[in-house]
Tab-separated table of C-alpha atoms in Angstrom:
chain	number	residue	atom	x	y	z
C	779	ALA	CA	5.909	-5.426	7.033
C	780	TRP	CA	2.260	-6.500	7.101
C	781	GLU	CA	-0.341	-7.612	9.625
C	782	GLU	CA	-3.604	-9.377	9.032
C	783	ASP	CA	-6.667	-10.440	10.938
C	784	MET	CA	-10.015	-11.776	9.755
C	785	GLU	CA	-11.358	-8.323	8.804
C	786	THR	CA	-8.385	-6.082	8.026
C	787	VAL	CA	-4.959	-6.058	6.471
C	788	ARG	CA	-2.252	-3.504	7.299
C	789	ALA	CA	1.056	-2.887	5.566
C	790	ALA	CA	3.987	-0.559	6.147
C	791	LEU	CA	5.719	-0.013	2.808
C	792	THR	CA	9.266	1.354	2.752
C	793	ILE	CA	10.253	1.572	-0.902
C	794	PRO	CA	13.944	2.451	-1.396
C	795	GLY	CA	13.244	4.243	-4.696
C	796	LEU	CA	11.108	6.815	-2.870
C	797	ARG	CA	14.049	7.954	-0.744
C	798	GLY	CA	14.302	11.737	-0.840
C	799	GLN	CA	10.722	12.300	-1.987
C	800	PRO	CA	8.870	14.642	0.373
C	801	ALA	CA	6.101	12.886	2.280
C	802	ALA	CA	3.883	15.952	1.826
C	803	ALA	CA	4.029	15.485	-1.978
C	804	MET	CA	2.933	11.853	-1.798
C	805	ASP	CA	-0.538	10.373	-2.004
C	806	VAL	CA	-2.018	6.873	-2.171
C	807	ASP	CA	-4.845	5.816	-4.477
C	808	ILE	CA	-6.636	2.578	-3.627
C	809	THR	CA	-9.101	0.558	-5.688
C	810	GLU	CA	-10.714	-2.767	-4.796
C	811	THR	CA	-7.641	-4.676	-5.997
C	812	THR	CA	-4.755	-2.186	-6.385
C	813	THR	CA	-2.689	0.412	-4.577
C	814	THR	CA	-0.862	3.243	-6.363
C	815	ILE	CA	1.580	5.663	-4.766
C	816	THR	CA	1.818	9.056	-6.431
C	817	VAL	CA	4.432	11.764	-6.008
C	818	PHE	CA	3.559	15.264	-7.195
C	819	GLY	CA	0.458	13.745	-8.825
C	820	ARG	CA	2.334	11.172	-10.914
C	821	GLY	CA	1.922	7.435	-10.379
C	822	ILE	CA	5.325	6.176	-9.272
C	823	TRP	CA	4.659	2.737	-7.773
C	824	SER	CA	1.703	0.380	-7.902
C	825	CYS	CA	0.795	-3.104	-6.818
C	826	VAL	CA	-1.944	-5.671	-7.122
C	827	LEU	CA	-3.304	-6.718	-3.736
C	828	ARG	CA	-3.630	-10.364	-2.683
C	829	GLY	CA	-7.374	-9.940	-2.170
C	830	THR	CA	-10.262	-7.533	-2.549
C	831	VAL	CA	-10.778	-4.574	-0.212
C	832	ASP	CA	-13.304	-1.853	0.516
C	833	PRO	CA	-11.460	1.259	-0.797
C	834	SER	CA	-13.631	3.589	1.301
C	835	SER	CA	-12.207	1.969	4.441
C	836	ALA	CA	-8.626	2.978	3.630
C	837	ARG	CA	-6.572	4.661	6.302
C	838	VAL	CA	-3.225	5.926	5.053
C	839	ALA	CA	-0.332	7.558	6.893
C	840	ILE	CA	2.851	8.734	5.206
C	841	THR	CA	5.778	9.413	7.497
C	842	GLU	CA	9.376	10.247	6.786
C	843	GLU	CA	12.544	9.453	8.666
C	844	ALA	CA	16.066	10.195	7.416
C	845	MET	CA	14.618	11.156	4.002
C	846	GLN	CA	12.966	7.714	3.629
C	847	PRO	CA	9.160	7.780	3.422
C	848	THR	CA	7.118	4.949	4.901
C	849	VAL	CA	3.549	4.471	3.682
C	850	THR	CA	1.284	2.714	6.190
C	851	ILE	CA	-2.010	1.433	4.803
C	852	THR	CA	-4.886	-0.178	6.717
C	853	LEU	CA	-7.752	-1.688	4.702
C	854	LYS	CA	-10.906	-3.669	5.431
C	855	LYS	CA	-11.151	-6.878	3.446
C	856	ALA	CA	-14.182	-7.112	1.175
C	857	ASP	CA	-14.555	-10.753	2.231
C	858	ALA	CA	-14.220	-10.312	5.998
C	859	GLY	CA	-13.909	-13.684	7.632
C	860	GLY	CA	-12.732	-15.272	4.385
C	861	GLU	CA	-9.397	-16.822	3.602
C	862	ARG	CA	-6.171	-15.312	4.902
C	863	TRP	CA	-4.127	-13.323	2.411
C	864	ASN	CA	-0.744	-14.395	3.822
C	865	GLY	CA	0.780	-11.159	2.536
C	866	PHE	CA	-0.233	-7.796	1.128
C	867	ILE	CA	1.219	-7.614	-2.394
C	868	ASP	CA	0.361	-10.130	-5.105
C	869	GLY	CA	2.444	-8.383	-7.760
C	870	ILE	CA	4.120	-5.068	-8.478
C	871	GLY	CA	2.570	-3.090	-11.310
C	872	VAL	CA	4.329	-3.367	-14.666
C	873	ASP	CA	3.833	0.374	-15.185
C	874	SER	CA	5.644	1.266	-11.962
C	875	VAL	CA	8.580	3.591	-12.388
C	876	LEU	CA	10.132	1.839	-9.384
C	877	GLN	CA	10.207	-1.931	-9.825
């Protein structure tokens, strides 16, 4: 699920392939155009964002319910007030273990 306004974009990612991974072992790395989820320090899933963001604005929460982690990411758009993204993910990384 994702939400968007003129300045921010927020996504809640529930990736079935992460089921059973402990939320405490997960981290999220964000660049201006990508998001990478790591488990035990290894990049497991990545995506290209639909727009450019300010990585320093990232707020990330990783929760777990019934052994299924959910990664919630809130980011400020680099071009606040610009065009709508109409989504969060432009493409899933070709190097992702989980595709």
